PDB file of C-alpha atoms in Angstrom:
ATOM      1  CA  MET K 239       0.000   0.000   0.000  1.00  0.00           C
ATOM      2  CA  TRP K 240       1.179   3.464  -0.862  1.00  0.00           C
ATOM      3  CA  ASP K 241       0.903   6.360   1.486  1.00  0.00           C
ATOM      4  CA  PHE K 242      -1.284   9.286   0.466  1.00  0.00           C
ATOM      5  CA  PHE K 243       1.512  11.318  -1.125  1.00  0.00           C
ATOM      6  CA  GLU K 244       2.647   8.394  -3.282  1.00  0.00           C
ATOM      7  CA  THR K 245      -0.943   7.707  -4.281  1.00  0.00           C
ATOM      8  CA  VAL K 246      -1.392  11.283  -5.492  1.00  0.00           C
ATOM      9  CA  ARG K 247       1.972  11.260  -7.294  1.00  0.00           C
ATOM     10  CA  HIS K 248       1.030   8.051  -9.136  1.00  0.00           C
ATOM     11  CA  ARG K 249      -2.348   9.293 -10.337  1.00  0.00           C
ATOM     12  CA  HIS K 250      -2.283   9.711 -14.112  1.00  0.00           C
ATOM     13  CA  SER K 251      -4.978   9.660 -16.759  1.00  0.00           C
ATOM     14  CA  VAL K 252      -4.991   6.118 -18.121  1.00  0.00           C
ATOM     15  CA  ARG K 253      -6.534   5.614 -21.550  1.00  0.00           C
ATOM     16  CA  LYS K 254      -5.426   2.048 -22.289  1.00  0.00           C
ATOM     17  CA  TYR K 255      -6.675  -0.830 -20.180  1.00  0.00           C
ATOM     18  CA  GLN K 256      -5.838  -4.530 -19.989  1.00  0.00           C
ATOM     19  CA  PRO K 257      -8.761  -6.189 -21.790  1.00  0.00           C
ATOM     20  CA  ASP K 258      -8.686  -9.487 -19.890  1.00  0.00           C
ATOM     21  CA  MET K 259      -8.480  -8.088 -16.367  1.00  0.00           C
ATOM     22  CA  PRO K 260     -11.873  -7.303 -14.846  1.00  0.00           C
ATOM     23  CA  VAL K 261     -12.182  -5.137 -11.775  1.00  0.00           C
ATOM     24  CA  GLU K 262     -12.713  -7.326  -8.732  1.00  0.00           C
ATOM     25  CA  THR K 263     -16.010  -6.715  -6.950  1.00  0.00           C
ATOM     26  CA  GLU K 264     -14.232  -6.306  -3.596  1.00  0.00           C
ATOM     27  CA  LYS K 265     -11.937  -3.599  -4.966  1.00  0.00           C
ATOM     28  CA  LEU K 266     -14.817  -1.815  -6.689  1.00  0.00           C
ATOM     29  CA  HIS K 267     -16.794  -1.886  -3.446  1.00  0.00           C
ATOM     30  CA  ALA K 268     -13.815  -0.435  -1.532  1.00  0.00           C
ATOM     31  CA  ILE K 269     -13.441   2.342  -4.129  1.00  0.00           C
ATOM     32  CA  LEU K 270     -17.138   3.208  -3.839  1.00  0.00           C
ATOM     33  CA  GLU K 271     -16.878   3.219  -0.036  1.00  0.00           C
ATOM     34  CA  MET K 272     -14.053   5.769  -0.287  1.00  0.00           C
ATOM     35  CA  ALA K 273     -16.117   7.927  -2.642  1.00  0.00           C
ATOM     36  CA  CYS K 274     -18.960   7.886  -0.132  1.00  0.00           C
ATOM     37  CA  ALA K 275     -16.535   8.734   2.697  1.00  0.00           C
ATOM     38  CA  ALA K 276     -15.773  12.076   1.037  1.00  0.00           C
ATOM     39  CA  PRO K 277     -16.873  15.202   2.885  1.00  0.00           C
ATOM     40  CA  SER K 278     -20.159  16.731   1.804  1.00  0.00           C
ATOM     41  CA  ALA K 279     -22.198  19.750   2.811  1.00  0.00           C
ATOM     42  CA  GLY K 280     -24.315  18.815   5.813  1.00  0.00           C
ATOM     43  CA  ASP K 281     -23.244  15.179   5.302  1.00  0.00           C
ATOM     44  CA  LEU K 282     -26.052  14.982   2.731  1.00  0.00           C
ATOM     45  CA  GLN K 283     -24.031  13.294  -0.035  1.00  0.00           C
ATOM     46  CA  ALA K 284     -26.033  15.174  -2.663  1.00  0.00           C
ATOM     47  CA  TYR K 285     -24.994  12.824  -5.470  1.00  0.00           C
ATOM     48  CA  ARG K 286     -25.622   9.436  -7.037  1.00  0.00           C
ATOM     49  CA  ILE K 287     -22.971   7.151  -8.486  1.00  0.00           C
ATOM     50  CA  PHE K 288     -23.828   4.819 -11.360  1.00  0.00           C
ATOM     51  CA  VAL K 289     -21.580   1.801 -11.904  1.00  0.00           C
ATOM     52  CA  VAL K 290     -21.602   0.966 -15.606  1.00  0.00           C
ATOM     53  CA  ARG K 291     -20.223  -2.479 -16.412  1.00  0.00           C
ATOM     54  CA  ASP K 292     -22.491  -3.349 -19.327  1.00  0.00           C
ATOM     55  CA  PRO K 293     -20.446  -3.174 -22.588  1.00  0.00           C
ATOM     56  CA  ALA K 294     -23.362  -1.770 -24.604  1.00  0.00           C
ATOM     57  CA  GLU K 295     -23.937   1.036 -22.097  1.00  0.00           C
ATOM     58  CA  ARG K 296     -20.199   1.843 -21.994  1.00  0.00           C
ATOM     59  CA  GLU K 297     -20.210   1.979 -25.798  1.00  0.00           C
ATOM     60  CA  ALA K 298     -23.189   4.355 -25.688  1.00  0.00           C
ATOM     61  CA  LEU K 299     -21.238   6.516 -23.221  1.00  0.00           C
ATOM     62  CA  VAL K 300     -18.375   6.636 -25.760  1.00  0.00           C
ATOM     63  CA  HIS K 301     -20.756   8.321 -28.211  1.00  0.00           C
ATOM     64  CA  ALA K 302     -22.107  10.641 -25.507  1.00  0.00           C
ATOM     65  CA  ALA K 303     -18.492  11.601 -24.713  1.00  0.00           C
ATOM     66  CA  HIS K 304     -17.470  12.595 -28.236  1.00  0.00           C
ATOM     67  CA  GLU K 305     -15.993   9.218 -29.223  1.00  0.00           C
ATOM     68  CA  GLN K 306     -13.573   8.793 -26.310  1.00  0.00           C
ATOM     69  CA  THR K 307     -13.196   5.069 -27.049  1.00  0.00           C
ATOM     70  CA  PHE K 308     -11.253   4.193 -23.908  1.00  0.00           C
ATOM     71  CA  ILE K 309     -14.543   4.436 -21.978  1.00  0.00           C
ATOM     72  CA  ALA K 310     -15.705   1.218 -23.666  1.00  0.00           C
ATOM     73  CA  GLU K 311     -12.265  -0.399 -23.372  1.00  0.00           C
ATOM     74  CA  ALA K 312     -12.209   0.036 -19.581  1.00  0.00           C
ATOM     75  CA  PRO K 313     -14.179  -2.674 -17.758  1.00  0.00           C
ATOM     76  CA  VAL K 314     -16.008  -0.139 -15.571  1.00  0.00           C
ATOM     77  CA  CYS K 315     -17.210   3.424 -15.908  1.00  0.00           C
ATOM     78  CA  LEU K 316     -18.423   5.321 -12.859  1.00  0.00           C
ATOM     79  CA  VAL K 317     -20.848   8.143 -13.570  1.00  0.00           C
ATOM     80  CA  PHE K 318     -21.124  10.781 -10.856  1.00  0.00           C
ATOM     81  CA  CYS K 319     -24.366  12.752 -10.839  1.00  0.00           C
ATOM     82  CA  ALA K 320     -25.255  15.705  -8.661  1.00  0.00           C
ATOM     83  CA  ASP K 321     -28.607  15.652  -6.884  1.00  0.00           C
ATOM     84  CA  PRO K 322     -29.288  19.386  -6.460  1.00  0.00           C
ATOM     85  CA  ALA K 323     -32.731  18.908  -4.890  1.00  0.00           C
ATOM     86  CA  ARG K 324     -31.218  16.929  -2.009  1.00  0.00           C
ATOM     87  CA  SER K 325     -28.930  19.834  -1.144  1.00  0.00           C
ATOM     88  CA  GLU K 326     -31.528  22.512  -1.883  1.00  0.00           C
ATOM     89  CA  ASN K 327     -33.837  21.117   0.790  1.00  0.00           C
ATOM     90  CA  ALA K 328     -31.228  21.928   3.440  1.00  0.00           C
ATOM     91  CA  PHE K 329     -29.344  24.897   1.971  1.00  0.00           C
ATOM     92  CA  GLY K 330     -31.628  26.579  -0.538  1.00  0.00           C
ATOM     93  CA  ASP K 331     -30.415  27.928  -3.855  1.00  0.00           C
ATOM     94  CA  ARG K 332     -26.715  27.870  -2.895  1.00  0.00           C
ATOM     95  CA  GLY K 333     -27.044  24.211  -1.967  1.00  0.00           C
ATOM     96  CA  ALA K 334     -28.594  23.366  -5.328  1.00  0.00           C
ATOM     97  CA  LYS K 335     -26.193  25.415  -7.436  1.00  0.00           C
ATOM     98  CA  LEU K 336     -22.917  24.928  -5.556  1.00  0.00           C
ATOM     99  CA  TYR K 337     -22.902  22.397  -2.717  1.00  0.00           C
ATOM    100  CA  ALA K 338     -24.315  19.511  -4.781  1.00  0.00           C
ATOM    101  CA  LEU K 339     -21.671  20.189  -7.434  1.00  0.00           C
ATOM    102  CA  GLN K 340     -18.912  20.278  -4.818  1.00  0.00           C
ATOM    103  CA  ASP K 341     -20.164  17.134  -3.080  1.00  0.00           C
ATOM    104  CA  THR K 342     -20.213  15.234  -6.361  1.00  0.00           C
ATOM    105  CA  THR K 343     -16.779  16.289  -7.563  1.00  0.00           C
ATOM    106  CA  ILE K 344     -15.159  15.647  -4.177  1.00  0.00           C
ATOM    107  CA  ALA K 345     -16.637  12.123  -4.166  1.00  0.00           C
ATOM    108  CA  ALA K 346     -15.295  11.551  -7.686  1.00  0.00           C
ATOM    109  CA  ALA K 347     -11.847  12.796  -6.665  1.00  0.00           C
ATOM    110  CA  TYR K 348     -11.807  10.458  -3.665  1.00  0.00           C
ATOM    111  CA  ALA K 349     -12.805   7.583  -5.959  1.00  0.00           C
ATOM    112  CA  GLN K 350     -10.017   8.457  -8.378  1.00  0.00           C
ATOM    113  CA  LEU K 351      -7.415   8.342  -5.616  1.00  0.00           C
ATOM    114  CA  ALA K 352      -8.871   5.102  -4.253  1.00  0.00           C
ATOM    115  CA  ILE K 353      -8.552   3.590  -7.741  1.00  0.00           C
ATOM    116  CA  VAL K 354      -4.821   4.346  -7.716  1.00  0.00           C
ATOM    117  CA  ALA K 355      -4.440   2.971  -4.188  1.00  0.00           C
ATOM    118  CA  ALA K 356      -6.162  -0.234  -5.383  1.00  0.00           C
ATOM    119  CA  GLY K 357      -3.520  -0.675  -8.096  1.00  0.00           C
ATOM    120  CA  MET K 358      -5.616   0.476 -11.038  1.00  0.00           C
ATOM    121  CA  GLY K 359      -5.896   3.521 -13.256  1.00  0.00           C
ATOM    122  CA  SER K 360      -8.633   5.871 -14.389  1.00  0.00           C
ATOM    123  CA  THR K 361      -9.431   8.902 -16.457  1.00  0.00           C
ATOM    124  CA  TRP K 362     -11.766  11.715 -15.447  1.00  0.00           C
ATOM    125  CA  ILE K 363     -14.079  12.561 -18.336  1.00  0.00           C
ATOM    126  CA  GLY K 364     -15.897  15.869 -18.240  1.00  0.00           C
ATOM    127  CA  TYR K 365     -16.355  16.374 -21.988  1.00  0.00           C
ATOM    128  CA  PHE K 366     -19.717  14.774 -22.761  1.00  0.00           C
ATOM    129  CA  GLU K 367     -23.275  15.619 -23.711  1.00  0.00           C
ATOM    130  CA  GLU K 368     -25.369  15.644 -20.538  1.00  0.00           C
ATOM    131  CA  ASP K 369     -28.629  14.784 -22.286  1.00  0.00           C
ATOM    132  CA  GLN K 370     -27.076  11.766 -23.990  1.00  0.00           C
ATOM    133  CA  VAL K 371     -25.650  10.472 -20.695  1.00  0.00           C
ATOM    134  CA  ARG K 372     -29.072  10.998 -19.110  1.00  0.00           C
ATOM    135  CA  GLY K 373     -30.617   8.930 -21.888  1.00  0.00           C
ATOM    136  CA  VAL K 374     -28.070   6.100 -21.735  1.00  0.00           C
ATOM    137  CA  LEU K 375     -28.508   5.704 -17.976  1.00  0.00           C
ATOM    138  CA  ARG K 376     -32.220   6.577 -17.947  1.00  0.00           C
ATOM    139  CA  LEU K 377     -31.553   9.022 -15.137  1.00  0.00           C
ATOM    140  CA  GLU K 378     -34.379  10.128 -12.941  1.00  0.00           C
ATOM    141  CA  PRO K 379     -35.349  13.794 -13.366  1.00  0.00           C
ATOM    142  CA  GLY K 380     -33.175  16.266 -11.490  1.00  0.00           C
ATOM    143  CA  LEU K 381     -29.923  14.279 -11.528  1.00  0.00           C
ATOM    144  CA  VAL K 382     -27.081  16.083 -13.297  1.00  0.00           C
ATOM    145  CA  PRO K 383     -24.178  14.033 -14.696  1.00  0.00           C
ATOM    146  CA  LEU K 384     -20.927  15.820 -13.832  1.00  0.00           C
ATOM    147  CA  ALA K 385     -18.091  13.349 -14.291  1.00  0.00           C
ATOM    148  CA  LEU K 386     -17.370   9.957 -15.766  1.00  0.00           C
ATOM    149  CA  LEU K 387     -14.451   7.874 -14.484  1.00  0.00           C
ATOM    150  CA  SER K 388     -13.251   5.048 -16.676  1.00  0.00           C
ATOM    151  CA  LEU K 389     -11.339   2.523 -14.596  1.00  0.00           C
ATOM    152  CA  GLY K 390      -9.452  -0.702 -14.876  1.00  0.00           C
ATOM    153  CA  TYR K 391      -5.983  -2.185 -14.887  1.00  0.00           C
ATOM    154  CA  PRO K 392      -3.653  -0.063 -17.026  1.00  0.00           C
ATOM    155  CA  ALA K 393      -2.183  -1.536 -20.193  1.00  0.00           C
ATOM    156  CA  GLU K 394       0.341   1.304 -20.156  1.00  0.00           C
ATOM    157  CA  LEU K 395       1.278   4.051 -17.742  1.00  0.00           C
ATOM    158  CA  PRO K 396       1.517   7.508 -19.246  1.00  0.00           C
ATOM    159  CA  GLU K 397       4.417   9.751 -18.356  1.00  0.00           C
ATOM    160  CA  ALA K 398       3.751  12.331 -15.711  1.00  0.00           C
ATOM    161  CA  SER K 399       2.443  15.579 -17.147  1.00  0.00           C
ATOM    162  CA  SER K 400       4.030  18.839 -16.191  1.00  0.00           C
ATOM    163  CA  ARG K 401       2.490  20.970 -13.495  1.00  0.00           C
ATOM    164  CA  ARG K 402       2.750  24.678 -12.851  1.00  0.00           C
ATOM    165  CA  ARG K 403       5.299  25.688 -10.270  1.00  0.00           C
ATOM    166  CA  LEU K 404       3.892  26.400  -6.816  1.00  0.00           C
ATOM    167  CA  ASP K 405       4.840  30.083  -7.024  1.00  0.00           C
ATOM    168  CA  GLU K 406       2.600  30.375 -10.109  1.00  0.00           C
ATOM    169  CA  VAL K 407      -0.385  28.905  -8.278  1.00  0.00           C
ATOM    170  CA  ILE K 408       0.031  29.820  -4.616  1.00  0.00           C
ATOM    171  CA  THR K 409      -0.370  33.289  -3.125  1.00  0.00           C
ATOM    172  CA  TRP K 410       0.903  33.654   0.432  1.00  0.00           C
ATOM    173  CA  ARG K 411      -0.782  36.285   2.643  1.00  0.00           C
TER     174      ARG K 411
END
């Protein structure tokens, strides 16, 4: 097991997956538990996570995501949807417009780090047509798809991408 800092350093966007290595149910369950352990406004967890294993549905998500074919090549795709009404009930308009979005993306980020800690790789997909994703998953009204995470065992590890220097990002006061 890696410590947290190593886990973060080893997180890369993986777009090639080993075709004959399914994601073990126990590991997937642990990843989903970590996503649900993420902080959320009022502990409401104003999101839903859809686990897409069906090859036909993953292929449909490829088309919804502008032909990003690795979505179908990965054995699992997690779809994170905000549930604004759940947050609005407690926090009003700000809950619906901001807190549900934050809750959902924090849960997805926790899942992405848990995927690395479990020895797998993933890619965060934000470039997709919401209405098409809604149709593929037959989402109930009000749910807003925000992120897709393809995941599986990497067939290759990409080189680390460059990052801005801290002094370009951080302002000390």
